[in-house]
PDB file of C-alpha atoms in Angstrom:
ATOM      1  CA  MET A   1       0.000  -0.001   0.001  1.00 60.00           C
ATOM      2  CA  ASN A   2       2.806   2.436   0.860  1.00 60.00           C
ATOM      3  CA  LYS A   3       4.421   1.811  -2.551  1.00 61.00           C
ATOM      4  CA  ILE A   4       1.189   2.796  -4.320  1.00 57.00           C
ATOM      5  CA  ILE A   5       0.924   6.045  -2.320  1.00 50.00           C
ATOM      6  CA  ILE A   6       4.556   6.919  -3.080  1.00 49.00           C
ATOM      7  CA  ILE A   7       4.038   6.271  -6.811  1.00 48.00           C
ATOM      8  CA  ILE A   8       0.916   8.449  -6.834  1.00 46.00           C
ATOM      9  CA  LEU A   9       2.742  11.267  -5.031  1.00 43.00           C
ATOM     10  CA  VAL A  10       5.657  11.074  -7.474  1.00 44.00           C
ATOM     11  CA  VAL A  11       3.335  11.168 -10.521  1.00 45.00           C
ATOM     12  CA  VAL A  12       1.340  14.104  -9.104  1.00 44.00           C
ATOM     13  CA  GLY A  13       4.571  15.912  -8.229  1.00 47.00           C
ATOM     14  CA  VAL A  14       5.974  15.450 -11.753  1.00 46.00           C
ATOM     15  CA  GLN A  15       2.746  16.783 -13.266  1.00 50.00           C
ATOM     16  CA  ASN A  16       2.880  19.867 -11.001  1.00 52.00           C
ATOM     17  CA  ILE A  17       6.531  20.526 -11.889  1.00 55.00           C
ATOM     18  CA  SER A  18       5.702  20.204 -15.598  1.00 63.00           C
ATOM     19  CA  ALA A  19       2.771  22.614 -15.269  1.00 63.00           C
ATOM     20  CA  GLN A  20       4.902  25.119 -13.377  1.00 70.00           C
ATOM     21  CA  SER A  21       7.679  24.933 -15.928  1.00 94.00           C
ATOM     22  CA  ASP A  22       5.190  25.417 -18.785  1.00 97.00           C
ATOM     23  CA  GLU A  23       3.804  28.493 -17.046  1.00 97.00           C
ATOM     24  CA  ALA A  24       7.351  29.814 -16.616  1.00 98.00           C
ATOM     25  CA  LEU A  25       8.115  29.143 -20.288  1.00 98.00           C
ATOM     26  CA  ILE A  26       4.902  30.904 -21.377  1.00 98.00           C
ATOM     27  CA  THR A  27       5.815  33.830 -19.115  1.00 98.00           C
ATOM     28  CA  ASN A  28       9.282  33.969 -20.710  1.00 98.00           C
ATOM     29  CA  THR A  29       7.730  34.062 -24.190  1.00 98.00           C
ATOM     30  CA  LEU A  30       5.367  36.867 -23.183  1.00 98.00           C
ATOM     31  CA  MET A  31       8.240  38.794 -21.568  1.00 98.00           C
ATOM     32  CA  ASP A  32      10.239  38.478 -24.808  1.00 98.00           C
ATOM     33  CA  TYR A  33       7.305  40.217 -26.509  1.00 98.00           C
ATOM     34  CA  ILE A  34       6.795  42.846 -23.763  1.00 98.00           C
ATOM     35  CA  GLU A  35      10.452  43.708 -23.201  1.00 98.00           C
ATOM     36  CA  GLY A  36      11.442  43.297 -26.849  1.00 98.00           C
ATOM     37  CA  THR A  37       8.866  45.846 -27.998  1.00 98.00           C
ATOM     38  CA  ALA A  38       9.714  48.264 -25.153  1.00 98.00           C
ATOM     39  CA  ASN A  39      13.490  48.102 -25.511  1.00 98.00           C
ATOM     40  CA  GLY A  40      13.965  47.850 -29.254  1.00 98.00           C
ATOM     41  CA  GLU A  41      14.927  44.188 -29.348  1.00 98.00           C
ATOM     42  CA  PRO A  42      13.441  42.763 -32.561  1.00 98.00           C
ATOM     43  CA  GLU A  43      15.190  39.404 -32.049  1.00 98.00           C
ATOM     44  CA  ARG A  44      13.311  38.901 -28.770  1.00 98.00           C
ATOM     45  CA  ILE A  45      10.017  39.742 -30.480  1.00 98.00           C
ATOM     46  CA  LYS A  46      10.866  37.323 -33.289  1.00 98.00           C
ATOM     47  CA  ASN A  47      11.692  34.675 -30.676  1.00 98.00           C
ATOM     48  CA  ALA A  48       8.248  35.124 -29.085  1.00 98.00           C
ATOM     49  CA  PHE A  49       6.242  35.030 -32.326  1.00 98.00           C
ATOM     50  CA  HIS A  50       5.514  32.061 -34.543  1.00 98.00           C
ATOM     51  CA  SER A  51       6.512  32.910 -38.121  1.00 97.00           C
ATOM     52  CA  ASP A  52       2.846  32.642 -39.223  1.00 97.00           C
ATOM     53  CA  LEU A  53       1.507  34.999 -36.524  1.00 97.00           C
ATOM     54  CA  HIS A  54      -0.972  37.703 -37.488  1.00 97.00           C
ATOM     55  CA  LEU A  55      -2.245  40.586 -35.380  1.00 98.00           C
ATOM     56  CA  TYR A  56      -5.899  41.616 -35.527  1.00 98.00           C
ATOM     57  CA  SER A  57      -7.782  44.704 -34.446  1.00 98.00           C
ATOM     58  CA  ILE A  58     -10.817  46.754 -35.399  1.00 98.00           C
ATOM     59  CA  THR A  59     -10.342  50.153 -37.051  1.00 95.00           C
ATOM     60  CA  ASN A  60     -13.395  52.175 -38.113  1.00 95.00           C
ATOM     61  CA  ASP A  61     -15.593  49.081 -37.689  1.00 97.00           C
ATOM     62  CA  SER A  62     -13.389  47.078 -40.065  1.00 98.00           C
ATOM     63  CA  LEU A  63     -11.111  44.157 -39.332  1.00 98.00           C
ATOM     64  CA  ARG A  64      -7.434  45.082 -39.610  1.00 98.00           C
ATOM     65  CA  SER A  65      -4.843  42.333 -40.070  1.00 98.00           C
ATOM     66  CA  LEU A  66      -1.076  42.710 -39.899  1.00 98.00           C
ATOM     67  CA  SER A  67       1.579  40.025 -40.314  1.00 97.00           C
ATOM     68  CA  GLY A  68       3.876  39.392 -37.398  1.00 97.00           C
ATOM     69  CA  GLN A  69       6.873  39.911 -39.673  1.00 97.00           C
ATOM     70  CA  LYS A  70       5.689  43.408 -40.640  1.00 98.00           C
ATOM     71  CA  TYR A  71       4.982  44.229 -36.977  1.00 98.00           C
ATOM     72  CA  ILE A  72       8.487  43.135 -35.947  1.00 98.00           C
ATOM     73  CA  GLY A  73       9.836  45.482 -38.637  1.00 97.00           C
ATOM     74  CA  TYR A  74       8.400  48.460 -36.713  1.00 97.00           C
ATOM     75  CA  PHE A  75      10.974  47.879 -33.950  1.00 97.00           C
ATOM     76  CA  LYS A  76      14.580  48.892 -34.542  1.00 97.00           C
ATOM     77  CA  LYS A  77      17.454  47.511 -32.486  1.00 98.00           C
ATOM     78  CA  GLY A  78      18.198  49.746 -29.503  1.00 97.00           C
ATOM     79  CA  GLN A  79      15.294  52.121 -30.163  1.00 97.00           C
ATOM     80  CA  LYS A  80      13.297  52.239 -26.918  1.00 97.00           C
ATOM     81  CA  HIS A  81       9.544  52.854 -26.887  1.00 96.00           C
ATOM     82  CA  ASP A  82       7.324  54.361 -24.234  1.00 95.00           C
ATOM     83  CA  ARG A  83       5.653  51.039 -23.403  1.00 97.00           C
ATOM     84  CA  ILE A  84       5.028  49.534 -19.976  1.00 98.00           C
ATOM     85  CA  GLY A  85       3.720  45.987 -20.210  1.00 98.00           C
ATOM     86  CA  LYS A  86       2.433  43.455 -17.754  1.00 98.00           C
ATOM     87  CA  ILE A  87       0.934  39.987 -17.903  1.00 98.00           C
ATOM     88  CA  ILE A  88      -2.617  39.938 -16.573  1.00 98.00           C
ATOM     89  CA  SER A  89      -3.405  36.237 -16.952  1.00 98.00           C
ATOM     90  CA  ILE A  90      -2.213  32.943 -18.407  1.00 98.00           C
ATOM     91  CA  ASP A  91      -4.361  29.862 -18.942  1.00 98.00           C
ATOM     92  CA  PHE A  92      -3.073  26.688 -20.551  1.00 98.00           C
ATOM     93  CA  VAL A  93      -3.844  23.018 -21.096  1.00 98.00           C
ATOM     94  CA  ASN A  94      -1.259  20.631 -22.519  1.00 97.00           C
ATOM     95  CA  ASP A  95       0.238  22.439 -25.543  1.00 98.00           C
ATOM     96  CA  ALA A  96      -2.255  25.309 -25.958  1.00 98.00           C
ATOM     97  CA  ALA A  97      -2.456  28.554 -24.015  1.00 98.00           C
ATOM     98  CA  MET A  98      -4.066  31.955 -23.946  1.00 98.00           C
ATOM     99  CA  ALA A  99      -2.821  35.064 -22.211  1.00 98.00           C
ATOM    100  CA  LYS A 100      -3.961  38.589 -21.540  1.00 98.00           C
ATOM    101  CA  VAL A 101      -1.334  41.345 -21.574  1.00 98.00           C
ATOM    102  CA  GLU A 102      -1.692  45.071 -20.952  1.00 98.00           C
ATOM    103  CA  ILE A 103       0.600  47.608 -22.580  1.00 98.00           C
ATOM    104  CA  ASP A 104       0.462  51.164 -21.232  1.00 98.00           C
ATOM    105  CA  PHE A 105       1.622  54.036 -23.471  1.00 97.00           C
ATOM    106  CA  PRO A 106       1.791  56.975 -21.037  1.00 97.00           C
ATOM    107  CA  SER A 107       2.914  59.493 -23.680  1.00 96.00           C
ATOM    108  CA  ARG A 108      -0.043  58.554 -25.915  1.00 96.00           C
ATOM    109  CA  LYS A 109      -2.419  58.147 -22.969  1.00 98.00           C
ATOM    110  CA  ARG A 110      -3.495  54.738 -24.286  1.00 98.00           C
ATOM    111  CA  LEU A 111      -3.845  51.407 -22.553  1.00 98.00           C
ATOM    112  CA  TYR A 112      -3.704  48.479 -24.952  1.00 98.00           C
ATOM    113  CA  THR A 113      -5.092  45.054 -24.111  1.00 98.00           C
ATOM    114  CA  ASP A 114      -3.571  42.147 -26.051  1.00 98.00           C
ATOM    115  CA  PHE A 115      -5.217  38.744 -26.177  1.00 98.00           C
ATOM    116  CA  MET A 116      -2.602  36.168 -27.153  1.00 98.00           C
ATOM    117  CA  MET A 117      -2.992  32.602 -28.290  1.00 98.00           C
ATOM    118  CA  LEU A 118       0.088  30.419 -27.850  1.00 98.00           C
ATOM    119  CA  LEU A 119       1.016  26.882 -28.887  1.00 98.00           C
ATOM    120  CA  LYS A 120       3.922  24.740 -27.782  1.00 98.00           C
ATOM    121  CA  VAL A 121       5.795  24.056 -31.037  1.00 96.00           C
ATOM    122  CA  ASN A 122       8.797  21.702 -30.882  1.00 95.00           C
ATOM    123  CA  GLY A 123       9.001  22.235 -27.126  1.00 96.00           C
ATOM    124  CA  LYS A 124       8.890  26.064 -27.340  1.00 97.00           C
ATOM    125  CA  TRP A 125       5.911  28.294 -26.578  1.00 98.00           C
ATOM    126  CA  LYS A 126       5.157  30.647 -29.475  1.00 98.00           C
ATOM    127  CA  ILE A 127       2.552  33.377 -29.841  1.00 98.00           C
ATOM    128  CA  ILE A 128       0.482  32.335 -32.852  1.00 98.00           C
ATOM    129  CA  HIS A 129      -2.256  34.981 -32.685  1.00 98.00           C
ATOM    130  CA  LYS A 130      -2.676  38.444 -31.214  1.00 98.00           C
ATOM    131  CA  SER A 131      -5.939  40.392 -31.055  1.00 98.00           C
ATOM    132  CA  TYR A 132      -5.823  43.787 -29.444  1.00 98.00           C
ATOM    133  CA  THR A 133      -7.726  46.913 -28.590  1.00 98.00           C
ATOM    134  CA  PHE A 134      -7.046  50.086 -26.611  1.00 98.00           C
ATOM    135  CA  ILE A 135      -8.730  52.700 -24.479  1.00 98.00           C
ATOM    136  CA  LYS A 136      -7.737  56.342 -24.183  1.00 97.00           C
ATOM    137  CA  TYR A 137      -7.267  57.858 -20.761  1.00 97.00           C
TER     138      TYR A 137
END
């Protein structure tokens, strides 16, 4: 009986460690996006995004789509931006995740909300989709 309890505890412990490490890896991916866009680090942004990522928003009641590659091109190495980002939430199951991120632009008086979809591709978490909106303050 004691052997069964020990085996169960080990299996549960391994699952918890795996879940924690996935959350840490997702957080790292999101921080590559947040810090890369704030600090002018296009390689970090590229590392966070899947090559097929698209960004979506609504402009004048119309859907706007932008490729991730074009978006990355807006950020030049070493050119800092007035962006303060934070992760609001992360939810994941197995190899799929969603996250909510806020990006504050104090100089523009805008607070952006990004909804990210992530997948674990070849052992690495990648942002595959970003929908966003903003409010003025």
